[in-house]
Amino acid sequence: MLPENSQYAIETRNLSIFYGNFEAVKNVNLQIEKQRITAIIGPSGCGKSTLLRAFNRMNDFVPSSHVKGEILLHGTNLYGKEIDPVEVRRKIGMVFQKPNPFPKSIYENIAWGARINGYKGNMDDLVEQSLRGAALWDEVKDKLKQSAYALSGGQQQRLCIARAIAVQPEIILMDEPASALDPISTLRIEELMQELKKNYTIIIVTHNMQQAARVSDYTAMMMLYEDTRSGTVIEYDKTEIIFTRPKDKRTEDYVTGRFG
Ligand SMILES: Nc1ncnc2c1ncn2[C@@H]1O[C@H](COP(=O)(O)OP(=O)(O)O)[C@@H](O)[C@H]1O
Ligand SMILES: [Mg+2]
C-alpha cells in the first residue's frame, strides 16, 4: 500500500529514463504541487511524453525501458520492488492525445474500469458522478446505453476523463489532451481542468503555449542537452514567471516562439 501524506503530490529525484541504452530523459528533479495544474512544455522529442508516462509506470509497457533515480509518491518510490504498478495506475490516471474510449456503451466505459478495480458501490451513482465531474452528464444522460463512438471527439475526451476519475485517482496525467480537438472542445477541456484541480493534481503535456499559459499554475520547460539526444527539465517555476521573466534564455526563446 502507498502511504497517504506528503507535502508534494509527486516528486522526482535524479530521474533518468532509458529506452535500452538510450537515455531519453536525464536527471530530472521536480516537485509537483498538490491540486495544481503543472504543464510540461518543450520542443518535440525532448522527452515530455516519456517523463509523463514514467509518473504512472506506463513506460513499463515498453520492454526496453527502465529508470534510474526515484519517483516519490508520498515519499515512497513508485519503482520500488514492493510496488504494484496496477495500483500506481489507479492512483495516477492518464488521458491521452487521441480520445480512446472502449468499444462499449457510454455507461460501460465508466463502469467497466471501476468494476475491474473492485468497486462495490452503486454503479449508477458512480457513472452519474463521474460524468458530472467531467462536465458531460447533461449531454449524455439520456443515451447512456449508446456506443461511446457515437459521441463527438470532445465528448469522447471528456468521457475518458470521466473514466479516469471514476477510480478516484489523486493525480491525472494528460498528454496533449486537446490537440486533436476543435477550439470550442479545447476550451471545454481547459475549463474542466480548472474544475478538476479542486480535487486532483493535474500534469499536462502541451505544445500549445497559449494553453500552457492559460491553464497551468506551474510550468516545467524541457529541452535536449547540447551534444546529446537526452532531454531534461531546464527550468521549472510558476507559469507566470516562465512566460514573463524566465531565467533561462532558451525558455524565453521557446515561449516567445523564436525557437521550437
Ligand atoms: N517506445 C520508445 N522506444 C524507443 N524510443 C522512444 C520510445 N518513445 C520515445 N522514444 C524516444 O525518446 C525521445 C523522447 O520522446 P518523447 O517522450 O515522445 O518526446 P516528446 O513527447 O517531448 O515529443 C525521442 O528521442 C523518442 O524517439
Ligand atoms: Mg509527446
PDB file of N, CA and C in Angstrom, residues 60-106:
ATOM      1  N   ASP A  60       6.429   1.019 -18.445  1.00  0.00           N
ATOM      2  CA  ASP A  60       6.678  -0.420 -18.219  1.00  0.00           C
ATOM      3  C   ASP A  60       6.249  -1.251 -19.429  1.00  0.00           C
ATOM      4  N   PHE A  61       5.276  -0.707 -20.200  1.00  0.00           N
ATOM      5  CA  PHE A  61       4.786  -1.472 -21.351  1.00  0.00           C
ATOM      6  C   PHE A  61       5.778  -1.475 -22.513  1.00  0.00           C
ATOM      7  N   VAL A  62       6.783  -0.621 -22.446  1.00  0.00           N
ATOM      8  CA  VAL A  62       7.880  -0.679 -23.430  1.00  0.00           C
ATOM      9  C   VAL A  62       8.975  -1.536 -22.802  1.00  0.00           C
ATOM     10  N   PRO A  63       9.170  -2.759 -23.330  1.00  0.00           N
ATOM     11  CA  PRO A  63      10.041  -3.713 -22.634  1.00  0.00           C
ATOM     12  C   PRO A  63      11.469  -3.207 -22.391  1.00  0.00           C
ATOM     13  N   SER A  64      11.994  -2.390 -23.316  1.00  0.00           N
ATOM     14  CA  SER A  64      13.389  -1.952 -23.161  1.00  0.00           C
ATOM     15  C   SER A  64      13.518  -0.807 -22.154  1.00  0.00           C
ATOM     16  N   SER A  65      12.393  -0.247 -21.697  1.00  0.00           N
ATOM     17  CA  SER A  65      12.524   0.975 -20.893  1.00  0.00           C
ATOM     18  C   SER A  65      12.824   0.659 -19.430  1.00  0.00           C
ATOM     19  N   HIS A  66      13.627   1.520 -18.834  1.00  0.00           N
ATOM     20  CA  HIS A  66      13.869   1.419 -17.392  1.00  0.00           C
ATOM     21  C   HIS A  66      14.256   2.797 -16.862  1.00  0.00           C
ATOM     22  N   VAL A  67      14.202   2.933 -15.558  1.00  0.00           N
ATOM     23  CA  VAL A  67      14.519   4.238 -14.961  1.00  0.00           C
ATOM     24  C   VAL A  67      15.697   4.095 -13.998  1.00  0.00           C
ATOM     25  N   LYS A  68      16.375   5.235 -13.801  1.00  0.00           N
ATOM     26  CA  LYS A  68      17.316   5.375 -12.687  1.00  0.00           C
ATOM     27  C   LYS A  68      16.817   6.536 -11.853  1.00  0.00           C
ATOM     28  N   GLY A  69      17.153   6.536 -10.585  1.00  0.00           N
ATOM     29  CA  GLY A  69      16.631   7.574  -9.704  1.00  0.00           C
ATOM     30  C   GLY A  69      15.264   7.173  -9.181  1.00  0.00           C
ATOM     31  N   GLU A  70      14.535   8.155  -8.669  1.00  0.00           N
ATOM     32  CA  GLU A  70      13.284   7.819  -7.978  1.00  0.00           C
ATOM     33  C   GLU A  70      12.131   8.729  -8.393  1.00  0.00           C
ATOM     34  N   ILE A  71      10.935   8.152  -8.342  1.00  0.00           N
ATOM     35  CA  ILE A  71       9.716   8.965  -8.378  1.00  0.00           C
ATOM     36  C   ILE A  71       8.978   8.674  -7.078  1.00  0.00           C
ATOM     37  N   LEU A  72       8.825   9.711  -6.282  1.00  0.00           N
ATOM     38  CA  LEU A  72       8.243   9.520  -4.959  1.00  0.00           C
ATOM     39  C   LEU A  72       6.795   9.978  -4.917  1.00  0.00           C
ATOM     40  N   LEU A  73       5.926   9.062  -4.508  1.00  0.00           N
ATOM     41  CA  LEU A  73       4.538   9.407  -4.209  1.00  0.00           C
ATOM     42  C   LEU A  73       4.398   9.271  -2.701  1.00  0.00           C
ATOM     43  N   HIS A  74       4.119  10.380  -2.038  1.00  0.00           N
ATOM     44  CA  HIS A  74       4.068  10.375  -0.569  1.00  0.00           C
ATOM     45  C   HIS A  74       5.331   9.750   0.015  1.00  0.00           C
ATOM     46  N   GLY A  75       6.450  10.078  -0.574  1.00  0.00           N
ATOM     47  CA  GLY A  75       7.722   9.622  -0.026  1.00  0.00           C
ATOM     48  C   GLY A  75       8.106   8.196  -0.364  1.00  0.00           C
ATOM     49  N   THR A  76       7.239   7.476  -1.085  1.00  0.00           N
ATOM     50  CA  THR A  76       7.553   6.092  -1.455  1.00  0.00           C
ATOM     51  C   THR A  76       7.936   6.020  -2.927  1.00  0.00           C
ATOM     52  N   ASN A  77       9.032   5.347  -3.217  1.00  0.00           N
ATOM     53  CA  ASN A  77       9.481   5.238  -4.600  1.00  0.00           C
ATOM     54  C   ASN A  77       8.547   4.332  -5.404  1.00  0.00           C
ATOM     55  N   LEU A  78       7.931   4.897  -6.433  1.00  0.00           N
ATOM     56  CA  LEU A  78       6.977   4.131  -7.246  1.00  0.00           C
ATOM     57  C   LEU A  78       7.640   2.989  -8.001  1.00  0.00           C
ATOM     58  N   TYR A  79       8.943   3.030  -8.102  1.00  0.00           N
ATOM     59  CA  TYR A  79       9.666   1.961  -8.791  1.00  0.00           C
ATOM     60  C   TYR A  79      10.288   0.969  -7.803  1.00  0.00           C
ATOM     61  N   GLY A  80       9.876   1.075  -6.551  1.00  0.00           N
ATOM     62  CA  GLY A  80      10.352   0.124  -5.549  1.00  0.00           C
ATOM     63  C   GLY A  80       9.809  -1.276  -5.808  1.00  0.00           C
ATOM     64  N   LYS A  81      10.523  -2.276  -5.302  1.00  0.00           N
ATOM     65  CA  LYS A  81      10.171  -3.682  -5.569  1.00  0.00           C
ATOM     66  C   LYS A  81       8.784  -4.077  -5.072  1.00  0.00           C
ATOM     67  N   GLU A  82       8.364  -3.454  -3.957  1.00  0.00           N
ATOM     68  CA  GLU A  82       7.101  -3.858  -3.338  1.00  0.00           C
ATOM     69  C   GLU A  82       5.884  -3.191  -3.996  1.00  0.00           C
ATOM     70  N   ILE A  83       6.124  -2.320  -4.957  1.00  0.00           N
ATOM     71  CA  ILE A  83       5.022  -1.528  -5.528  1.00  0.00           C
ATOM     72  C   ILE A  83       4.350  -2.267  -6.680  1.00  0.00           C
ATOM     73  N   ASP A  84       3.001  -2.282  -6.635  1.00  0.00           N
ATOM     74  CA  ASP A  84       2.200  -2.889  -7.695  1.00  0.00           C
ATOM     75  C   ASP A  84       1.868  -1.812  -8.743  1.00  0.00           C
ATOM     76  N   PRO A  85       2.387  -1.957  -9.975  1.00  0.00           N
ATOM     77  CA  PRO A  85       2.147  -0.921 -10.985  1.00  0.00           C
ATOM     78  C   PRO A  85       0.665  -0.700 -11.280  1.00  0.00           C
ATOM     79  N   VAL A  86      -0.157  -1.715 -11.096  1.00  0.00           N
ATOM     80  CA  VAL A  86      -1.596  -1.564 -11.337  1.00  0.00           C
ATOM     81  C   VAL A  86      -2.200  -0.579 -10.325  1.00  0.00           C
ATOM     82  N   GLU A  87      -1.749  -0.699  -9.087  1.00  0.00           N
ATOM     83  CA  GLU A  87      -2.196   0.222  -8.034  1.00  0.00           C
ATOM     84  C   GLU A  87      -1.692   1.643  -8.329  1.00  0.00           C
ATOM     85  N   VAL A  88      -0.471   1.745  -8.846  1.00  0.00           N
ATOM     86  CA  VAL A  88       0.069   3.059  -9.224  1.00  0.00           C
ATOM     87  C   VAL A  88      -0.830   3.708 -10.270  1.00  0.00           C
ATOM     88  N   ARG A  89      -1.253   2.910 -11.267  1.00  0.00           N
ATOM     89  CA  ARG A  89      -2.072   3.469 -12.351  1.00  0.00           C
ATOM     90  C   ARG A  89      -3.494   3.776 -11.897  1.00  0.00           C
ATOM     91  N   ARG A  90      -3.925   3.200 -10.800  1.00  0.00           N
ATOM     92  CA  ARG A  90      -5.216   3.607 -10.254  1.00  0.00           C
ATOM     93  C   ARG A  90      -5.088   4.965  -9.562  1.00  0.00           C
ATOM     94  N   LYS A  91      -4.013   5.139  -8.829  1.00  0.00           N
ATOM     95  CA  LYS A  91      -3.815   6.414  -8.130  1.00  0.00           C
ATOM     96  C   LYS A  91      -3.430   7.539  -9.070  1.00  0.00           C
ATOM     97  N   ILE A  92      -2.805   7.167 -10.178  1.00  0.00           N
ATOM     98  CA  ILE A  92      -2.328   8.168 -11.130  1.00  0.00           C
ATOM     99  C   ILE A  92      -2.880   7.801 -12.499  1.00  0.00           C
ATOM    100  N   GLY A  93      -3.975   8.456 -12.875  1.00  0.00           N
ATOM    101  CA  GLY A  93      -4.660   8.121 -14.123  1.00  0.00           C
ATOM    102  C   GLY A  93      -4.067   8.870 -15.301  1.00  0.00           C
ATOM    103  N   MET A  94      -4.504   8.463 -16.491  1.00  0.00           N
ATOM    104  CA  MET A  94      -3.932   9.085 -17.681  1.00  0.00           C
ATOM    105  C   MET A  94      -4.990   9.315 -18.752  1.00  0.00           C
ATOM    106  N   VAL A  95      -4.877  10.462 -19.409  1.00  0.00           N
ATOM    107  CA  VAL A  95      -5.728  10.799 -20.552  1.00  0.00           C
ATOM    108  C   VAL A  95      -4.804  11.075 -21.726  1.00  0.00           C
ATOM    109  N   PHE A  96      -5.108  10.462 -22.869  1.00  0.00           N
ATOM    110  CA  PHE A  96      -4.181  10.509 -23.996  1.00  0.00           C
ATOM    111  C   PHE A  96      -4.572  11.577 -25.011  1.00  0.00           C
ATOM    112  N   GLN A  97      -3.692  11.735 -25.981  1.00  0.00           N
ATOM    113  CA  GLN A  97      -3.899  12.754 -27.014  1.00  0.00           C
ATOM    114  C   GLN A  97      -5.170  12.484 -27.814  1.00  0.00           C
ATOM    115  N   LYS A  98      -5.270  11.239 -28.300  1.00  0.00           N
ATOM    116  CA  LYS A  98      -6.477  10.874 -29.042  1.00  0.00           C
ATOM    117  C   LYS A  98      -7.444  10.238 -28.075  1.00  0.00           C
ATOM    118  N   PRO A  99      -8.695  10.707 -28.039  1.00  0.00           N
ATOM    119  CA  PRO A  99      -9.659  10.056 -27.150  1.00  0.00           C
ATOM    120  C   PRO A  99      -9.707   8.554 -27.449  1.00  0.00           C
ATOM    121  N   ASN A 100      -9.653   7.738 -26.426  1.00  0.00           N
ATOM    122  CA  ASN A 100      -9.619   6.283 -26.650  1.00  0.00           C
ATOM    123  C   ASN A 100     -10.665   5.548 -25.814  1.00  0.00           C
ATOM    124  N   PRO A 101     -11.962   5.914 -26.024  1.00  0.00           N
ATOM    125  CA  PRO A 101     -12.990   5.160 -25.290  1.00  0.00           C
ATOM    126  C   PRO A 101     -12.964   3.688 -25.696  1.00  0.00           C
ATOM    127  N   PHE A 102     -13.451   2.835 -24.794  1.00  0.00           N
ATOM    128  CA  PHE A 102     -13.597   1.417 -25.135  1.00  0.00           C
ATOM    129  C   PHE A 102     -14.751   1.277 -26.129  1.00  0.00           C
ATOM    130  N   PRO A 103     -14.747   0.227 -26.950  1.00  0.00           N
ATOM    131  CA  PRO A 103     -15.867  -0.012 -27.872  1.00  0.00           C
ATOM    132  C   PRO A 103     -17.071  -0.564 -27.120  1.00  0.00           C
ATOM    133  N   LYS A 104     -17.561   0.239 -26.207  1.00  0.00           N
ATOM    134  CA  LYS A 104     -18.673  -0.150 -25.338  1.00  0.00           C
ATOM    135  C   LYS A 104     -19.591   1.048 -25.196  1.00  0.00           C
ATOM    136  N   SER A 105     -20.654   0.873 -24.428  1.00  0.00           N
ATOM    137  CA  SER A 105     -21.584   1.988 -24.214  1.00  0.00           C
ATOM    138  C   SER A 105     -20.919   3.064 -23.356  1.00  0.00           C
ATOM    139  N   ILE A 106     -21.542   4.228 -23.356  1.00  0.00           N
ATOM    140  CA  ILE A 106     -21.072   5.325 -22.506  1.00  0.00           C
ATOM    141  C   ILE A 106     -21.024   4.854 -21.051  1.00  0.00           C
TER     142      ILE A 106
END
